Amino acid sequence: MKVLNSLKTARSRHKDCKIVRRRGVTFVICKSNPKFKARQGKPSKTR
């Protein structure tokens, strides 16, 4: 998985790539070609 500043190019790498937001982190997931996975940011620590 790549960690990127901008997911604009990661989203357009493959037609099946989707942007998903989980626990404050933005991911690009691609079920047909998993090598295109990427994420942006990291979850903030909350207690």
PDB file of N, CA and C in Angstrom:
ATOM      1  N   MET A   1       0.844  -1.169   0.000  1.00  0.00           N
ATOM      2  CA  MET A   1       0.000   0.000   0.000  1.00  0.00           C
ATOM      3  C   MET A   1       0.890   1.232   0.000  1.00  0.00           C
ATOM      4  N   LYS A   2       0.555   2.169  -0.868  1.00  0.00           N
ATOM      5  CA  LYS A   2       1.307   3.413  -0.935  1.00  0.00           C
ATOM      6  C   LYS A   2       0.667   4.450  -0.031  1.00  0.00           C
ATOM      7  N   VAL A   3       1.489   5.311   0.542  1.00  0.00           N
ATOM      8  CA  VAL A   3       1.014   6.439   1.337  1.00  0.00           C
ATOM      9  C   VAL A   3       1.295   7.687   0.518  1.00  0.00           C
ATOM     10  N   LEU A   4       0.243   8.405   0.169  1.00  0.00           N
ATOM     11  CA  LEU A   4       0.370   9.534  -0.744  1.00  0.00           C
ATOM     12  C   LEU A   4      -0.177  10.810  -0.126  1.00  0.00           C
ATOM     13  N   ASN A   5       0.344  11.947  -0.613  1.00  0.00           N
ATOM     14  CA  ASN A   5      -0.201  13.240  -0.207  1.00  0.00           C
ATOM     15  C   ASN A   5      -1.527  13.503  -0.894  1.00  0.00           C
ATOM     16  N   SER A   6      -1.594  13.180  -2.183  1.00  0.00           N
ATOM     17  CA  SER A   6      -2.802  13.433  -2.958  1.00  0.00           C
ATOM     18  C   SER A   6      -3.262  12.129  -3.590  1.00  0.00           C
ATOM     19  N   LEU A   7      -4.555  11.853  -3.508  1.00  0.00           N
ATOM     20  CA  LEU A   7      -5.094  10.612  -4.071  1.00  0.00           C
ATOM     21  C   LEU A   7      -5.700  10.828  -5.450  1.00  0.00           C
ATOM     22  N   LYS A   8      -5.501  12.000  -6.027  1.00  0.00           N
ATOM     23  CA  LYS A   8      -6.104  12.298  -7.320  1.00  0.00           C
ATOM     24  C   LYS A   8      -5.581  11.361  -8.405  1.00  0.00           C
ATOM     25  N   THR A   9      -4.271  11.148  -8.464  1.00  0.00           N
ATOM     26  CA  THR A   9      -3.716  10.253  -9.479  1.00  0.00           C
ATOM     27  C   THR A   9      -3.970   8.795  -9.123  1.00  0.00           C
ATOM     28  N   ALA A  10      -3.990   8.477  -7.827  1.00  0.00           N
ATOM     29  CA  ALA A  10      -4.226   7.092  -7.408  1.00  0.00           C
ATOM     30  C   ALA A  10      -5.625   6.641  -7.789  1.00  0.00           C
ATOM     31  N   ARG A  11      -6.572   7.567  -7.749  1.00  0.00           N
ATOM     32  CA  ARG A  11      -7.957   7.226  -8.085  1.00  0.00           C
ATOM     33  C   ARG A  11      -8.097   6.899  -9.565  1.00  0.00           C
ATOM     34  N   SER A  12      -7.306   7.547 -10.402  1.00  0.00           N
ATOM     35  CA  SER A  12      -7.470   7.380 -11.849  1.00  0.00           C
ATOM     36  C   SER A  12      -6.538   6.326 -12.435  1.00  0.00           C
ATOM     37  N   ARG A  13      -5.896   5.518 -11.617  1.00  0.00           N
ATOM     38  CA  ARG A  13      -4.993   4.488 -12.136  1.00  0.00           C
ATOM     39  C   ARG A  13      -5.730   3.340 -12.804  1.00  0.00           C
ATOM     40  N   HIS A  14      -6.921   3.045 -12.323  1.00  0.00           N
ATOM     41  CA  HIS A  14      -7.667   1.900 -12.840  1.00  0.00           C
ATOM     42  C   HIS A  14      -9.148   2.229 -12.765  1.00  0.00           C
ATOM     43  N   LYS A  15      -9.926   1.634 -13.653  1.00  0.00           N
ATOM     44  CA  LYS A  15     -11.355   1.977 -13.699  1.00  0.00           C
ATOM     45  C   LYS A  15     -12.125   1.463 -12.487  1.00  0.00           C
ATOM     46  N   ASP A  16     -11.593   0.455 -11.791  1.00  0.00           N
ATOM     47  CA  ASP A  16     -12.285  -0.114 -10.638  1.00  0.00           C
ATOM     48  C   ASP A  16     -11.880   0.516  -9.305  1.00  0.00           C
ATOM     49  N   CYS A  17     -10.980   1.492  -9.319  1.00  0.00           N
ATOM     50  CA  CYS A  17     -10.522   2.110  -8.072  1.00  0.00           C
ATOM     51  C   CYS A  17     -11.622   2.966  -7.462  1.00  0.00           C
ATOM     52  N   LYS A  18     -11.785   2.837  -6.148  1.00  0.00           N
ATOM     53  CA  LYS A  18     -12.798   3.607  -5.427  1.00  0.00           C
ATOM     54  C   LYS A  18     -12.157   4.271  -4.223  1.00  0.00           C
ATOM     55  N   ILE A  19     -12.701   5.426  -3.840  1.00  0.00           N
ATOM     56  CA  ILE A  19     -12.231   6.124  -2.652  1.00  0.00           C
ATOM     57  C   ILE A  19     -13.157   5.796  -1.491  1.00  0.00           C
ATOM     58  N   VAL A  20     -12.559   5.385  -0.369  1.00  0.00           N
ATOM     59  CA  VAL A  20     -13.307   4.992   0.818  1.00  0.00           C
ATOM     60  C   VAL A  20     -12.690   5.714   2.009  1.00  0.00           C
ATOM     61  N   ARG A  21     -13.531   6.175   2.925  1.00  0.00           N
ATOM     62  CA  ARG A  21     -13.038   6.821   4.141  1.00  0.00           C
ATOM     63  C   ARG A  21     -13.373   5.937   5.334  1.00  0.00           C
ATOM     64  N   ARG A  22     -12.326   5.512   6.052  1.00  0.00           N
ATOM     65  CA  ARG A  22     -12.503   4.641   7.214  1.00  0.00           C
ATOM     66  C   ARG A  22     -11.728   5.207   8.393  1.00  0.00           C
ATOM     67  N   ARG A  23     -12.440   5.465   9.489  1.00  0.00           N
ATOM     68  CA  ARG A  23     -11.825   5.948  10.730  1.00  0.00           C
ATOM     69  C   ARG A  23     -10.919   7.152  10.507  1.00  0.00           C
ATOM     70  N   GLY A  24     -11.335   8.086   9.666  1.00  0.00           N
ATOM     71  CA  GLY A  24     -10.573   9.309   9.441  1.00  0.00           C
ATOM     72  C   GLY A  24      -9.447   9.190   8.440  1.00  0.00           C
ATOM     73  N   VAL A  25      -9.291   8.034   7.810  1.00  0.00           N
ATOM     74  CA  VAL A  25      -8.239   7.831   6.819  1.00  0.00           C
ATOM     75  C   VAL A  25      -8.899   7.596   5.474  1.00  0.00           C
ATOM     76  N   THR A  26      -8.390   8.256   4.443  1.00  0.00           N
ATOM     77  CA  THR A  26      -8.931   8.102   3.102  1.00  0.00           C
ATOM     78  C   THR A  26      -8.118   7.040   2.370  1.00  0.00           C
ATOM     79  N   PHE A  27      -8.808   6.033   1.851  1.00  0.00           N
ATOM     80  CA  PHE A  27      -8.167   4.934   1.141  1.00  0.00           C
ATOM     81  C   PHE A  27      -8.625   4.909  -0.306  1.00  0.00           C
ATOM     82  N   VAL A  28      -7.749   4.423  -1.195  1.00  0.00           N
ATOM     83  CA  VAL A  28      -8.144   4.045  -2.542  1.00  0.00           C
ATOM     84  C   VAL A  28      -8.049   2.531  -2.572  1.00  0.00           C
ATOM     85  N   ILE A  29      -9.176   1.871  -2.862  1.00  0.00           N
ATOM     86  CA  ILE A  29      -9.185   0.417  -2.927  1.00  0.00           C
ATOM     87  C   ILE A  29      -9.509  -0.011  -4.348  1.00  0.00           C
ATOM     88  N   CYS A  30      -8.938  -1.136  -4.742  1.00  0.00           N
ATOM     89  CA  CYS A  30      -9.163  -1.673  -6.084  1.00  0.00           C
ATOM     90  C   CYS A  30      -9.236  -3.190  -5.947  1.00  0.00           C
ATOM     91  N   LYS A  31     -10.436  -3.738  -6.061  1.00  0.00           N
ATOM     92  CA  LYS A  31     -10.612  -5.176  -5.847  1.00  0.00           C
ATOM     93  C   LYS A  31     -10.025  -6.003  -6.982  1.00  0.00           C
ATOM     94  N   SER A  32     -10.070  -5.489  -8.214  1.00  0.00           N
ATOM     95  CA  SER A  32      -9.593  -6.286  -9.339  1.00  0.00           C
ATOM     96  C   SER A  32      -8.073  -6.269  -9.452  1.00  0.00           C
ATOM     97  N   ASN A  33      -7.417  -5.223  -8.941  1.00  0.00           N
ATOM     98  CA  ASN A  33      -5.964  -5.137  -9.020  1.00  0.00           C
ATOM     99  C   ASN A  33      -5.442  -4.520  -7.717  1.00  0.00           C
ATOM    100  N   PRO A  34      -5.183  -5.341  -6.690  1.00  0.00           N
ATOM    101  CA  PRO A  34      -4.855  -4.811  -5.368  1.00  0.00           C
ATOM    102  C   PRO A  34      -3.551  -4.028  -5.291  1.00  0.00           C
ATOM    103  N   LYS A  35      -2.715  -4.065  -6.319  1.00  0.00           N
ATOM    104  CA  LYS A  35      -1.468  -3.298  -6.243  1.00  0.00           C
ATOM    105  C   LYS A  35      -1.707  -1.797  -6.322  1.00  0.00           C
ATOM    106  N   PHE A  36      -2.911  -1.370  -6.645  1.00  0.00           N
ATOM    107  CA  PHE A  36      -3.226   0.048  -6.724  1.00  0.00           C
ATOM    108  C   PHE A  36      -3.752   0.608  -5.403  1.00  0.00           C
ATOM    109  N   LYS A  37      -3.644  -0.141  -4.319  1.00  0.00           N
ATOM    110  CA  LYS A  37      -4.115   0.352  -3.027  1.00  0.00           C
ATOM    111  C   LYS A  37      -3.259   1.530  -2.573  1.00  0.00           C
ATOM    112  N   ALA A  38      -3.920   2.516  -1.950  1.00  0.00           N
ATOM    113  CA  ALA A  38      -3.199   3.674  -1.421  1.00  0.00           C
ATOM    114  C   ALA A  38      -3.986   4.242  -0.254  1.00  0.00           C
ATOM    115  N   ARG A  39      -3.299   5.040   0.565  1.00  0.00           N
ATOM    116  CA  ARG A  39      -3.988   5.720   1.650  1.00  0.00           C
ATOM    117  C   ARG A  39      -3.411   7.108   1.820  1.00  0.00           C
ATOM    118  N   GLN A  40      -4.194   7.953   2.484  1.00  0.00           N
ATOM    119  CA  GLN A  40      -3.786   9.321   2.745  1.00  0.00           C
ATOM    120  C   GLN A  40      -4.070   9.633   4.203  1.00  0.00           C
ATOM    121  N   GLY A  41      -3.073  10.131   4.894  1.00  0.00           N
ATOM    122  CA  GLY A  41      -3.257  10.503   6.283  1.00  0.00           C
ATOM    123  C   GLY A  41      -3.226   9.309   7.211  1.00  0.00           C
ATOM    124  N   LYS A  42      -3.349   9.590   8.493  1.00  0.00           N
ATOM    125  CA  LYS A  42      -3.416   8.527   9.490  1.00  0.00           C
ATOM    126  C   LYS A  42      -4.452   8.911  10.527  1.00  0.00           C
ATOM    127  N   PRO A  43      -4.995   7.955  11.223  1.00  0.00           N
ATOM    128  CA  PRO A  43      -6.057   8.277  12.178  1.00  0.00           C
ATOM    129  C   PRO A  43      -5.525   9.117  13.330  1.00  0.00           C
ATOM    130  N   SER A  44      -6.326  10.061  13.767  1.00  0.00           N
ATOM    131  CA  SER A  44      -5.930  10.885  14.904  1.00  0.00           C
ATOM    132  C   SER A  44      -6.172  10.106  16.189  1.00  0.00           C
ATOM    133  N   LYS A  45      -5.310  10.314  17.143  1.00  0.00           N
ATOM    134  CA  LYS A  45      -5.456   9.612  18.419  1.00  0.00           C
ATOM    135  C   LYS A  45      -6.511  10.316  19.252  1.00  0.00           C
ATOM    136  N   THR A  46      -7.536   9.577  19.603  1.00  0.00           N
ATOM    137  CA  THR A  46      -8.585  10.120  20.454  1.00  0.00           C
ATOM    138  C   THR A  46      -8.750   9.210  21.657  1.00  0.00           C
ATOM    139  N   ARG A  47      -8.859   9.810  22.800  1.00  0.00           N
ATOM    140  CA  ARG A  47      -9.067   9.022  24.020  1.00  0.00           C
ATOM    141  C   ARG A  47     -10.251   9.524  24.751  1.00  0.00           C
TER     142      ARG A  47
END
